[in-house]
mmCIF file of C-alpha atoms and ligand atoms in Angstrom:
data_model
loop_
_atom_site.group_PDB
_atom_site.id
_atom_site.type_symbol
_atom_site.label_atom_id
_atom_site.label_comp_id
_atom_site.label_asym_id
_atom_site.label_seq_id
_atom_site.Cartn_x
_atom_site.Cartn_y
_atom_site.Cartn_z
ATOM 1 C CA MET T 1 0.000 0.000 0.000
ATOM 2 C CA LYS T 2 1.433 3.330 -1.068
ATOM 3 C CA LYS T 3 -0.427 5.038 1.796
ATOM 4 C CA ASN T 4 1.699 3.160 4.333
ATOM 5 C CA ARG T 5 4.804 4.646 2.792
ATOM 6 C CA LEU T 6 3.677 8.162 3.657
ATOM 7 C CA SER T 7 5.146 9.724 6.777
ATOM 8 C CA HIS T 8 3.318 9.035 10.042
ATOM 9 C CA ARG T 9 2.875 12.769 10.228
ATOM 10 C CA LEU T 10 0.834 12.787 7.048
ATOM 11 C CA GLN T 11 -1.169 9.678 7.812
ATOM 12 C CA ASN T 12 -2.522 11.549 10.788
ATOM 13 C CA ILE T 13 -3.891 14.602 8.987
ATOM 14 C CA SER T 14 -6.835 15.274 6.715
ATOM 15 C CA TYR T 15 -7.457 17.605 3.789
ATOM 16 C CA SER T 16 -8.658 21.102 4.627
ATOM 17 C CA GLN T 17 -12.448 20.738 4.570
ATOM 18 C CA THR T 18 -13.002 24.415 3.737
ATOM 19 C CA ILE T 19 -10.821 24.084 0.666
ATOM 20 C CA ALA T 20 -12.268 20.658 -0.210
ATOM 21 C CA MET T 21 -15.862 21.921 -0.070
ATOM 22 C CA SER T 22 -15.033 24.915 -2.177
ATOM 23 C CA ALA T 23 -13.270 22.689 -4.738
ATOM 24 C CA LYS T 24 -16.370 20.497 -4.878
ATOM 25 C CA ALA T 25 -18.610 23.533 -5.472
ATOM 26 C CA ARG T 26 -16.276 24.742 -8.230
ATOM 27 C CA GLU T 27 -16.282 21.304 -9.855
ATOM 28 C CA LEU T 28 -20.099 21.159 -9.858
ATOM 29 C CA LYS T 29 -20.233 24.674 -11.316
ATOM 30 C CA ASN T 30 -17.862 23.624 -14.105
ATOM 31 C CA LYS T 31 -20.210 20.749 -14.851
ATOM 32 C CA GLY T 32 -23.001 23.270 -15.362
ATOM 33 C CA TYR T 33 -24.750 23.088 -11.967
ATOM 34 C CA ASP T 34 -25.922 26.419 -10.596
ATOM 35 C CA VAL T 35 -24.175 26.128 -7.227
ATOM 36 C CA ILE T 36 -24.024 29.054 -4.800
ATOM 37 C CA ASN T 37 -20.782 28.814 -2.916
ATOM 38 C CA LEU T 38 -21.086 29.938 0.694
ATOM 39 C CA SER T 39 -18.331 27.590 1.805
ATOM 40 C CA LEU T 40 -15.074 29.467 1.464
ATOM 41 C CA GLY T 41 -13.990 32.301 3.710
ATOM 42 C CA GLU T 42 -12.945 34.549 0.887
ATOM 43 C CA PRO T 43 -14.136 38.143 0.403
ATOM 44 C CA ASP T 44 -15.711 38.716 -3.016
ATOM 45 C CA PHE T 45 -14.386 42.287 -3.375
ATOM 46 C CA TYR T 46 -11.704 43.389 -5.759
ATOM 47 C CA PRO T 47 -8.566 44.506 -3.863
ATOM 48 C CA PRO T 48 -8.387 48.309 -3.432
ATOM 49 C CA ASN T 49 -7.072 50.149 -6.510
ATOM 50 C CA PHE T 50 -4.406 52.032 -4.596
ATOM 51 C CA VAL T 51 -2.853 48.706 -3.581
ATOM 52 C CA LEU T 52 -3.025 47.321 -7.112
ATOM 53 C CA SER T 53 -1.277 50.427 -8.438
ATOM 54 C CA ALA T 54 1.519 49.940 -5.920
ATOM 55 C CA ALA T 55 2.008 46.354 -7.110
ATOM 56 C CA LYS T 56 2.136 47.408 -10.784
ATOM 57 C CA LYS T 57 4.672 50.058 -9.906
ATOM 58 C CA ALA T 58 6.748 47.468 -8.023
ATOM 59 C CA ILE T 59 6.947 45.334 -11.171
ATOM 60 C CA ASP T 60 8.051 48.312 -13.271
ATOM 61 C CA GLU T 61 10.587 49.338 -10.664
ATOM 62 C CA GLY T 62 12.207 45.905 -10.670
ATOM 63 C CA TYR T 63 11.276 44.194 -7.407
ATOM 64 C CA HIS T 64 11.797 40.762 -8.926
ATOM 65 C CA TYR T 65 14.266 39.142 -6.556
ATOM 66 C CA TYR T 66 14.494 37.378 -3.215
ATOM 67 C CA THR T 67 13.828 39.685 -0.317
ATOM 68 C CA PRO T 68 15.292 39.273 3.176
ATOM 69 C CA VAL T 69 13.782 36.059 4.639
ATOM 70 C CA SER T 70 11.612 37.865 7.173
ATOM 71 C CA GLY T 71 10.520 40.559 4.708
ATOM 72 C CA TYR T 72 11.672 43.959 3.435
ATOM 73 C CA LEU T 73 12.782 46.186 6.317
ATOM 74 C CA GLU T 74 10.474 48.950 5.090
ATOM 75 C CA LEU T 75 7.496 46.588 5.252
ATOM 76 C CA LYS T 76 8.441 45.435 8.748
ATOM 77 C CA LYS T 77 8.621 49.082 9.854
ATOM 78 C CA VAL T 78 5.184 49.739 8.364
ATOM 79 C CA ILE T 79 3.813 46.636 10.140
ATOM 80 C CA CYS T 80 5.153 47.986 13.460
ATOM 81 C CA GLU T 81 3.442 51.314 12.760
ATOM 82 C CA LYS T 82 0.214 49.535 11.831
ATOM 83 C CA LEU T 83 0.286 47.382 14.967
ATOM 84 C CA TYR T 84 0.683 50.515 17.054
ATOM 85 C CA ARG T 85 -1.848 52.606 15.106
ATOM 86 C CA ASP T 86 -4.620 49.978 15.075
ATOM 87 C CA ASN T 87 -3.847 47.770 18.064
ATOM 88 C CA ARG T 88 -1.657 49.851 20.383
ATOM 89 C CA LEU T 89 0.944 47.079 20.279
ATOM 90 C CA LYS T 90 4.606 47.975 20.471
ATOM 91 C CA TYR T 91 6.897 45.896 18.273
ATOM 92 C CA THR T 92 10.229 46.594 16.607
ATOM 93 C CA PRO T 93 11.133 45.333 13.096
ATOM 94 C CA SER T 94 13.284 42.539 14.579
ATOM 95 C CA GLN T 95 10.074 41.119 16.083
ATOM 96 C CA ILE T 96 8.257 40.926 12.757
ATOM 97 C CA VAL T 97 8.302 38.061 10.224
ATOM 98 C CA VAL T 98 6.418 38.374 6.945
ATOM 99 C CA SER T 99 5.248 35.066 5.491
ATOM 100 C CA THR T 100 3.299 33.494 2.658
ATOM 101 C CA GLY T 101 -0.079 34.078 4.290
ATOM 102 C CA ALA T 102 -1.107 33.918 7.922
ATOM 103 C CA LYS T 103 -1.249 30.184 7.382
ATOM 104 C CA GLN T 104 2.500 29.927 6.930
ATOM 105 C CA ALA T 105 3.046 32.437 9.714
ATOM 106 C CA ILE T 106 1.154 30.158 12.146
ATOM 107 C CA MET T 107 2.878 27.012 10.896
ATOM 108 C CA ASN T 108 6.291 28.662 11.389
ATOM 109 C CA VAL T 109 5.413 29.338 15.025
ATOM 110 C CA LEU T 110 4.150 25.796 15.623
ATOM 111 C CA LEU T 111 7.278 24.295 14.069
ATOM 112 C CA SER T 112 9.380 26.628 16.192
ATOM 113 C CA LEU T 113 7.813 25.592 19.464
ATOM 114 C CA LEU T 114 6.297 22.143 19.373
ATOM 115 C CA ASN T 115 7.781 18.803 20.298
ATOM 116 C CA LYS T 116 6.075 15.465 20.039
ATOM 117 C CA ASP T 117 4.419 15.267 23.436
ATOM 118 C CA ASP T 118 3.544 18.909 23.851
ATOM 119 C CA GLU T 119 -0.055 19.923 24.330
ATOM 120 C CA VAL T 120 -1.753 22.754 22.493
ATOM 121 C CA ILE T 121 -5.012 24.144 23.871
ATOM 122 C CA ILE T 122 -7.545 25.009 21.188
ATOM 123 C CA PRO T 123 -11.029 26.332 22.006
ATOM 124 C CA ALA T 124 -13.679 24.771 19.748
ATOM 125 C CA PRO T 125 -15.174 25.703 17.349
ATOM 126 C CA TYR T 126 -11.728 26.445 15.905
ATOM 127 C CA TRP T 127 -10.428 27.384 12.489
ATOM 128 C CA VAL T 128 -10.047 24.171 10.526
ATOM 129 C CA SER T 129 -6.258 24.284 10.119
ATOM 130 C CA TYR T 130 -5.224 24.774 13.757
ATOM 131 C CA LEU T 131 -5.937 21.176 14.663
ATOM 132 C CA GLN T 132 -4.339 19.714 11.552
ATOM 133 C CA MET T 133 -1.258 21.896 11.926
ATOM 134 C CA VAL T 134 -0.800 20.632 15.469
ATOM 135 C CA ASN T 135 -1.180 17.095 14.102
ATOM 136 C CA ILE T 136 1.503 17.793 11.500
ATOM 137 C CA CYS T 137 3.803 18.657 14.413
ATOM 138 C CA GLU T 138 2.789 15.341 16.047
ATOM 139 C CA SER T 139 1.776 17.218 19.183
ATOM 140 C CA SER T 140 -1.454 16.762 21.119
ATOM 141 C CA PRO T 141 -4.415 19.083 20.686
ATOM 142 C CA VAL T 142 -6.427 19.690 23.863
ATOM 143 C CA ILE T 143 -9.853 20.933 22.873
ATOM 144 C CA ILE T 144 -12.002 23.159 25.085
ATOM 145 C CA PRO T 145 -15.589 22.883 23.852
ATOM 146 C CA THR T 146 -17.847 25.929 23.999
ATOM 147 C CA THR T 147 -21.572 26.391 23.453
ATOM 148 C CA MET T 148 -23.797 28.849 21.656
ATOM 149 C CA ASN T 149 -25.212 29.943 25.032
ATOM 150 C CA ASN T 150 -21.802 31.360 25.918
ATOM 151 C CA ASP T 151 -21.393 32.879 22.474
ATOM 152 C CA PHE T 152 -18.870 30.108 21.702
ATOM 153 C CA LYS T 153 -16.296 31.662 24.057
ATOM 154 C CA ILE T 154 -14.239 30.030 26.800
ATOM 155 C CA ASN T 155 -13.974 31.343 30.341
ATOM 156 C CA PRO T 156 -10.918 31.443 32.654
ATOM 157 C CA GLU T 157 -12.053 28.394 34.640
ATOM 158 C CA GLN T 158 -12.207 26.255 31.501
ATOM 159 C CA LEU T 159 -8.772 27.489 30.470
ATOM 160 C CA GLU T 160 -7.254 26.790 33.870
ATOM 161 C CA LYS T 161 -8.692 23.271 33.842
ATOM 162 C CA ALA T 162 -7.215 22.481 30.421
ATOM 163 C CA ILE T 163 -3.679 23.474 31.417
ATOM 164 C CA THR T 164 -1.237 20.675 32.337
ATOM 165 C CA SER T 165 2.526 20.489 32.767
ATOM 166 C CA LYS T 166 2.698 19.624 29.054
ATOM 167 C CA THR T 167 0.849 22.705 27.808
ATOM 168 C CA LYS T 168 3.055 24.668 25.448
ATOM 169 C CA LEU T 169 0.652 26.768 23.453
ATOM 170 C CA PHE T 170 -2.829 28.217 23.227
ATOM 171 C CA ILE T 171 -4.275 29.196 19.861
ATOM 172 C CA PHE T 172 -7.455 31.097 19.050
ATOM 173 C CA SER T 173 -8.959 33.635 16.685
ATOM 174 C CA THR T 174 -10.894 36.776 17.577
ATOM 175 C CA PRO T 175 -13.047 37.700 15.695
ATOM 176 C CA SER T 176 -13.538 33.988 15.296
ATOM 177 C CA ASN T 177 -13.626 31.816 12.243
ATOM 178 C CA PRO T 178 -16.062 29.943 12.202
ATOM 179 C CA THR T 179 -18.417 31.487 14.820
ATOM 180 C CA GLY T 180 -18.008 35.240 14.307
ATOM 181 C CA SER T 181 -17.650 35.690 18.085
ATOM 182 C CA VAL T 182 -15.502 38.510 19.362
ATOM 183 C CA TYR T 183 -13.779 38.464 22.770
ATOM 184 C CA SER T 184 -14.222 41.716 24.698
ATOM 185 C CA TYR T 185 -11.410 43.571 26.464
ATOM 186 C CA LYS T 186 -12.685 42.300 29.789
ATOM 187 C CA GLU T 187 -12.928 38.674 28.644
ATOM 188 C CA LEU T 188 -9.385 38.795 27.300
ATOM 189 C CA ARG T 189 -8.153 40.390 30.518
ATOM 190 C CA ASN T 190 -9.683 37.497 32.468
ATOM 191 C CA LEU T 191 -7.935 34.952 30.239
ATOM 192 C CA ALA T 192 -4.708 36.936 30.531
ATOM 193 C CA ASP T 193 -4.899 36.545 34.321
ATOM 194 C CA VAL T 194 -4.683 32.782 33.837
ATOM 195 C CA PHE T 195 -1.815 32.983 31.342
ATOM 196 C CA LYS T 196 0.081 35.276 33.717
ATOM 197 C CA LYS T 197 0.195 32.424 36.220
ATOM 198 C CA HIS T 198 1.719 30.158 33.539
ATOM 199 C CA PRO T 199 4.479 32.269 31.999
ATOM 200 C CA LYS T 200 5.853 29.399 29.900
ATOM 201 C CA ILE T 201 2.650 29.028 27.897
ATOM 202 C CA MET T 202 2.707 30.909 24.619
ATOM 203 C CA ILE T 203 -0.421 32.299 22.956
ATOM 204 C CA ILE T 204 -1.087 32.551 19.241
ATOM 205 C CA ALA T 205 -3.622 35.351 18.741
ATOM 206 C CA ASP T 206 -4.953 35.084 15.213
ATOM 207 C CA GLU T 207 -6.329 38.529 14.406
ATOM 208 C CA ILE T 208 -6.827 38.189 10.672
ATOM 209 C CA TYR T 209 -10.457 39.389 10.985
ATOM 210 C CA GLU T 210 -9.624 42.346 13.270
ATOM 211 C CA HIS T 211 -11.184 44.983 10.996
ATOM 212 C CA ILE T 212 -14.278 42.907 10.295
ATOM 213 C CA CYS T 213 -15.790 43.649 13.660
ATOM 214 C CA TYR T 214 -19.295 45.100 14.015
ATOM 215 C CA SER T 215 -19.913 45.910 17.645
ATOM 216 C CA GLU T 216 -17.158 46.864 19.997
ATOM 217 C CA LYS T 217 -13.679 47.431 18.633
ATOM 218 C CA HIS T 218 -11.373 44.442 18.370
ATOM 219 C CA THR T 219 -8.901 43.994 21.251
ATOM 220 C CA SER T 220 -5.506 42.329 20.920
ATOM 221 C CA ILE T 221 -4.590 40.104 23.838
ATOM 222 C CA ALA T 222 -0.961 41.283 23.504
ATOM 223 C CA ILE T 223 -2.141 44.682 24.772
ATOM 224 C CA PHE T 224 -1.713 43.474 28.370
ATOM 225 C CA PRO T 225 1.865 44.264 29.442
ATOM 226 C CA ASP T 226 2.038 41.375 31.935
ATOM 227 C CA ILE T 227 1.591 38.728 29.212
ATOM 228 C CA HIS T 228 2.807 40.637 26.135
ATOM 229 C CA HIS T 229 5.997 38.540 26.039
ATOM 230 C CA GLN T 230 3.872 35.352 25.806
ATOM 231 C CA VAL T 231 1.891 36.436 22.755
ATOM 232 C CA ILE T 232 2.446 35.926 19.052
ATOM 233 C CA THR T 233 0.110 38.276 17.185
ATOM 234 C CA VAL T 234 -0.840 36.961 13.740
ATOM 235 C CA ASN T 235 -2.377 39.004 10.958
ATOM 236 C CA GLY T 236 -2.390 39.344 7.175
ATOM 237 C CA LEU T 237 -3.821 40.969 4.070
ATOM 238 C CA SER T 238 -6.173 38.202 2.928
ATOM 239 C CA LYS T 239 -9.366 39.308 4.635
ATOM 240 C CA ALA T 240 -9.097 43.048 5.300
ATOM 241 C CA PHE T 241 -7.821 43.861 1.805
ATOM 242 C CA SER T 242 -9.488 41.006 -0.036
ATOM 243 C CA MET T 243 -6.095 39.791 -1.191
ATOM 244 C CA THR T 244 -6.275 36.060 -0.488
ATOM 245 C CA GLY T 245 -4.195 35.041 -3.492
ATOM 246 C CA TRP T 246 -1.402 37.503 -2.770
ATOM 247 C CA ARG T 247 -0.338 35.438 0.217
ATOM 248 C CA ILE T 248 0.904 37.975 2.732
ATOM 249 C CA GLY T 249 0.680 37.262 6.456
ATOM 250 C CA TYR T 250 2.874 38.282 9.353
ATOM 251 C CA ILE T 251 3.611 37.903 13.038
ATOM 252 C CA GLY T 252 4.607 40.304 15.766
ATOM 253 C CA ALA T 253 6.337 38.216 18.449
ATOM 254 C CA PRO T 254 9.093 38.064 21.038
ATOM 255 C CA GLU T 255 12.413 38.246 19.219
ATOM 256 C CA TRP T 256 13.405 34.641 20.003
ATOM 257 C CA ILE T 257 10.257 33.420 18.262
ATOM 258 C CA ALA T 258 10.721 35.787 15.311
ATOM 259 C CA GLN T 259 14.289 34.538 14.919
ATOM 260 C CA SER T 260 13.259 30.897 14.867
ATOM 261 C CA CYS T 261 10.470 31.603 12.342
ATOM 262 C CA ASP T 262 13.068 33.350 10.194
ATOM 263 C CA LYS T 263 15.285 30.239 10.428
ATOM 264 C CA ILE T 264 12.487 27.866 9.414
ATOM 265 C CA GLN T 265 11.205 30.104 6.638
ATOM 266 C CA GLY T 266 14.735 30.498 5.270
ATOM 267 C CA GLN T 267 14.794 26.741 4.698
ATOM 268 C CA MET T 268 11.223 26.351 3.487
ATOM 269 C CA THR T 269 10.299 29.274 1.219
ATOM 270 C CA SER T 270 13.137 31.853 1.376
ATOM 271 C CA CYS T 271 10.676 34.760 1.582
ATOM 272 C CA ALA T 272 7.165 35.919 0.766
ATOM 273 C CA ASN T 273 6.491 37.235 -2.729
ATOM 274 C CA SER T 274 8.434 40.454 -3.415
ATOM 275 C CA ILE T 275 5.736 42.300 -5.427
ATOM 276 C CA ALA T 276 3.073 41.466 -2.848
ATOM 277 C CA GLN T 277 5.364 42.763 -0.086
ATOM 278 C CA ILE T 278 5.727 46.123 -1.823
ATOM 279 C CA ALA T 279 1.951 46.277 -2.269
ATOM 280 C CA ALA T 280 1.599 45.425 1.438
ATOM 281 C CA ILE T 281 3.667 48.507 2.353
ATOM 282 C CA THR T 282 1.035 50.663 0.658
ATOM 283 C CA ALA T 283 -1.897 48.659 2.012
ATOM 284 C CA LEU T 284 -0.761 48.719 5.636
ATOM 285 C CA SER T 285 0.328 52.382 5.521
ATOM 286 C CA ALA T 286 -3.245 53.318 4.655
ATOM 287 C CA HIS T 287 -5.636 54.229 7.423
ATOM 288 C CA PRO T 288 -8.337 51.553 7.966
ATOM 289 C CA ASP T 289 -10.885 54.201 6.839
ATOM 290 C CA ARG T 290 -9.938 53.267 3.304
ATOM 291 C CA ILE T 291 -11.307 49.746 3.654
ATOM 292 C CA GLU T 292 -14.325 50.790 5.687
ATOM 293 C CA TYR T 293 -16.629 50.396 2.661
ATOM 294 C CA MET T 294 -16.001 46.626 2.658
ATOM 295 C CA ILE T 295 -16.676 46.321 6.388
ATOM 296 C CA LYS T 296 -19.929 48.275 6.027
ATOM 297 C CA GLU T 297 -20.989 45.921 3.249
ATOM 298 C CA PHE T 298 -20.169 42.845 5.367
ATOM 299 C CA GLU T 299 -22.250 44.300 8.181
ATOM 300 C CA LYS T 300 -25.190 44.828 5.819
ATOM 301 C CA ARG T 301 -24.891 41.232 4.696
ATOM 302 C CA ARG T 302 -24.625 40.003 8.272
ATOM 303 C CA ASN T 303 -27.900 41.779 9.071
ATOM 304 C CA LEU T 304 -29.495 40.377 5.941
ATOM 305 C CA VAL T 305 -28.397 36.836 6.882
ATOM 306 C CA LEU T 306 -29.826 37.281 10.390
ATOM 307 C CA ASN T 307 -33.187 38.237 8.869
ATOM 308 C CA LEU T 308 -33.170 35.377 6.390
ATOM 309 C CA ILE T 309 -32.071 32.672 8.792
ATOM 310 C CA LYS T 310 -34.874 33.557 11.224
ATOM 311 C CA GLU T 311 -37.314 32.400 8.586
ATOM 312 C CA ILE T 312 -35.958 28.857 8.561
ATOM 313 C CA ASP T 313 -37.420 26.539 11.176
ATOM 314 C CA GLY T 314 -34.870 24.348 12.908
ATOM 315 C CA PHE T 315 -31.859 26.684 12.664
ATOM 316 C CA GLN T 316 -30.663 27.988 16.030
ATOM 317 C CA PHE T 317 -28.110 30.761 15.904
ATOM 318 C CA SER T 318 -26.379 33.508 17.819
ATOM 319 C CA LYS T 319 -25.586 36.903 16.367
ATOM 320 C CA PRO T 320 -22.057 36.986 14.970
ATOM 321 C CA ASN T 321 -20.231 40.207 15.889
ATOM 322 C CA GLY T 322 -17.305 39.815 13.534
ATOM 323 C CA ALA T 323 -15.746 37.985 10.566
ATOM 324 C CA PHE T 324 -18.143 36.940 7.762
ATOM 325 C CA TYR T 325 -19.581 33.669 8.976
ATOM 326 C CA ILE T 326 -22.710 32.521 10.736
ATOM 327 C CA PHE T 327 -22.546 29.213 12.596
ATOM 328 C CA PRO T 328 -26.083 27.928 13.187
ATOM 329 C CA LYS T 329 -26.898 24.812 15.115
ATOM 330 C CA VAL T 330 -28.701 22.377 12.832
ATOM 331 C CA SER T 331 -28.993 19.360 15.128
ATOM 332 C CA ASP T 332 -32.806 19.698 15.113
ATOM 333 C CA PHE T 333 -32.664 18.018 11.716
ATOM 334 C CA PHE T 334 -30.667 15.013 12.907
ATOM 335 C CA GLY T 335 -32.681 11.799 12.930
ATOM 336 C CA LYS T 336 -35.224 13.334 10.558
ATOM 337 C CA LYS T 337 -35.970 12.091 7.072
ATOM 338 C CA LEU T 338 -35.350 14.562 4.278
ATOM 339 C CA TYR T 339 -36.234 13.363 0.786
ATOM 340 C CA GLY T 340 -36.250 9.756 2.012
ATOM 341 C CA LYS T 341 -32.850 9.921 3.702
ATOM 342 C CA THR T 342 -32.280 10.214 7.447
ATOM 343 C CA ILE T 343 -29.835 13.004 8.291
ATOM 344 C CA GLN T 344 -27.428 11.798 10.978
ATOM 345 C CA ASN T 345 -24.956 14.648 11.398
ATOM 346 C CA SER T 346 -23.742 18.007 10.114
ATOM 347 C CA ASP T 347 -21.665 16.408 7.316
ATOM 348 C CA GLU T 348 -24.820 14.831 5.928
ATOM 349 C CA PHE T 349 -26.776 18.027 6.412
ATOM 350 C CA SER T 350 -24.195 20.036 4.486
ATOM 351 C CA GLU T 351 -24.196 17.356 1.754
ATOM 352 C CA PHE T 352 -27.984 17.546 1.651
ATOM 353 C CA LEU T 353 -27.893 21.321 1.119
ATOM 354 C CA LEU T 354 -25.393 20.924 -1.676
ATOM 355 C CA GLU T 355 -27.411 18.214 -3.373
ATOM 356 C CA LYS T 356 -30.942 19.536 -2.955
ATOM 357 C CA ALA T 357 -30.479 23.307 -2.683
ATOM 358 C CA GLN T 358 -27.188 23.543 -4.560
ATOM 359 C CA VAL T 359 -25.781 25.680 -1.782
ATOM 360 C CA ALA T 360 -22.258 24.890 -0.588
ATOM 361 C CA THR T 361 -21.576 25.316 3.144
ATOM 362 C CA VAL T 362 -19.030 23.675 5.454
ATOM 363 C CA SER T 363 -20.006 21.082 8.041
ATOM 364 C CA GLY T 364 -19.347 22.134 11.632
ATOM 365 C CA SER T 365 -17.335 18.946 12.105
ATOM 366 C CA ALA T 366 -14.473 20.652 10.226
ATOM 367 C CA PHE T 367 -14.306 23.128 13.094
ATOM 368 C CA GLY T 368 -14.809 20.684 15.955
ATOM 369 C CA ASP T 369 -18.575 21.075 16.341
ATOM 370 C CA ASN T 370 -20.736 18.289 14.942
ATOM 371 C CA GLU T 371 -24.018 20.067 15.560
ATOM 372 C CA CYS T 372 -23.401 23.211 13.539
ATOM 373 C CA LEU T 373 -22.862 24.399 10.003
ATOM 374 C CA ARG T 374 -20.690 27.251 8.730
ATOM 375 C CA ILE T 375 -22.230 29.620 6.230
ATOM 376 C CA SER T 376 -19.963 32.301 4.786
ATOM 377 C CA TYR T 377 -21.643 35.554 3.789
ATOM 378 C CA ALA T 378 -18.654 36.895 1.881
ATOM 379 C CA SER T 379 -20.928 36.809 -1.165
ATOM 380 C CA SER T 380 -23.211 39.299 -2.907
ATOM 381 C CA GLU T 381 -26.612 40.119 -1.396
ATOM 382 C CA ASN T 382 -28.379 38.564 -4.372
ATOM 383 C CA LYS T 383 -26.524 35.304 -3.941
ATOM 384 C CA ILE T 384 -27.209 35.278 -0.215
ATOM 385 C CA ILE T 385 -30.946 35.863 -0.757
ATOM 386 C CA GLU T 386 -31.122 33.176 -3.430
ATOM 387 C CA ALA T 387 -29.163 30.714 -1.261
ATOM 388 C CA PHE T 388 -31.472 31.144 1.731
ATOM 389 C CA THR T 389 -34.568 30.916 -0.481
ATOM 390 C CA ARG T 390 -33.284 27.608 -1.812
ATOM 391 C CA ILE T 391 -32.376 26.281 1.632
ATOM 392 C CA LYS T 392 -35.825 27.163 2.957
ATOM 393 C CA LYS T 393 -37.499 25.482 0.013
ATOM 394 C CA ALA T 394 -35.386 22.323 0.282
ATOM 395 C CA LEU T 395 -36.146 22.003 4.000
ATOM 396 C CA LYS T 396 -39.892 22.339 3.488
HETATM 397 N N1 PMP D 401 -6.593 32.290 10.245
HETATM 398 C C1 PMP D 401 -7.920 32.294 10.046
HETATM 399 C C2 PMP D 401 -8.807 32.348 11.244
HETATM 400 C C3 PMP D 401 -8.452 32.254 8.751
HETATM 401 O O1 PMP D 401 -9.771 32.238 8.571
HETATM 402 C C4 PMP D 401 -7.575 32.196 7.659
HETATM 403 C C5 PMP D 401 -8.196 32.156 6.285
HETATM 404 N N2 PMP D 401 -7.603 31.471 5.373
HETATM 405 C C6 PMP D 401 -6.190 32.194 7.916
HETATM 406 C C7 PMP D 401 -5.745 32.237 9.218
HETATM 407 C C8 PMP D 401 -5.174 32.105 6.842
HETATM 408 O O2 PMP D 401 -5.115 33.250 6.069
HETATM 409 P P1 PMP D 401 -4.051 33.483 4.921
HETATM 410 O O3 PMP D 401 -4.836 33.595 3.681
HETATM 411 O O4 PMP D 401 -3.364 34.760 5.292
HETATM 412 O O5 PMP D 401 -3.110 32.338 4.920
HETATM 413 N N1 LIG D 402 -9.833 30.775 5.963
HETATM 414 C C1 LIG D 402 -10.743 30.519 4.903
HETATM 415 C C2 LIG D 402 -11.810 29.574 5.367
HETATM 416 O O1 LIG D 402 -11.813 29.185 6.505
HETATM 417 C C3 LIG D 402 -10.051 30.098 3.639
HETATM 418 C C4 LIG D 402 -9.793 28.631 3.433
HETATM 419 C C5 LIG D 402 -8.694 28.114 4.275
HETATM 420 O O2 LIG D 402 -7.602 28.683 4.213
HETATM 421 O O3 LIG D 402 -8.947 27.174 4.984
HETATM 422 O O4 LIG D 402 -12.668 29.223 4.617
#
């Protein structure tokens, strides 16, 4: 069996279900099916023109070569300014590493820190790749489940209980993919009090949705001076600037972490794309006001989704305050017969929606919650309305 020849590391991981579902939707579309794809977390906007112009200029000016491994110094300076301007975080360029997307930035940190028996605490629902990345490192994920009643957020007692002598890392996103929950300043302060008692535990704060935040302003957990040295702040251009394919992500971290990420990246990819880095200088120098129009549009869509989902019996949901996902509980449908087939779990429910409503979503199981379903509203209003009309019809 060829499969047995693969590394143990690989035998233990699965394909990214967000990417797999989106590929399936694309394949069906190519075959002529009228599928509405609400599976992938990818903004449907065009990147801002001022950023595109900067990239074109970079090509004409000859930025065609390897950059320093951790990124152009000018970009790292701009990232420090951005992290202070938007998040009140103080970093110096030697604490910044620019990578090929936030995905690589996170993987660099995990490879820097994790040994085989280390434990990584991950609140569920979690972003699909956290768990698999920990598996790639052959470390042990320790999952803290949350419920819709608590807005899918953990509390300090749960955190304290999950910590053991093997705990090396904690990883979470706020605003959250897949739930859209946002941790408040106070909630983060309470978690920080626990981390303060365990100074060896590092925290990966994935803030890629920081600007897509509808109620109170996003807070970075690294803001608290007593745990700042434990935090790796992760961010990138994919969501805020709608530049998913440009692959720019970065970390702000203690220097020893930044140095080890630089070492790993130097062996794995040399550097992030040079043209995209120059464009990132322009993007991140701009005040967030310039991308406000996209956030406003996401908020409109979020409100639209809340109105539409109310109309569907059997969906329980909480109001997402950030990102562009809603994560309804669909377990009311489990054990029921739909078109002659009994739905057993969220995988089957998501399959059902794809087959009968031709709407692609992602099963909650991808994110560690078997009772829910992730619906991305990073799509036009017309598509969202049509998708919910179809879902409602299929479930009748
Ligand atoms: N973290 C979260 C929570 C995400 O949703 C994504 C989306 N892909 C990423 C990280 C990775 O982003 P990037 O495109 O920068 O690799
Ligand atoms: N983060 C997005 C999502 O969750 C993009 C796909 C991925 O990178 O997994 O859908």
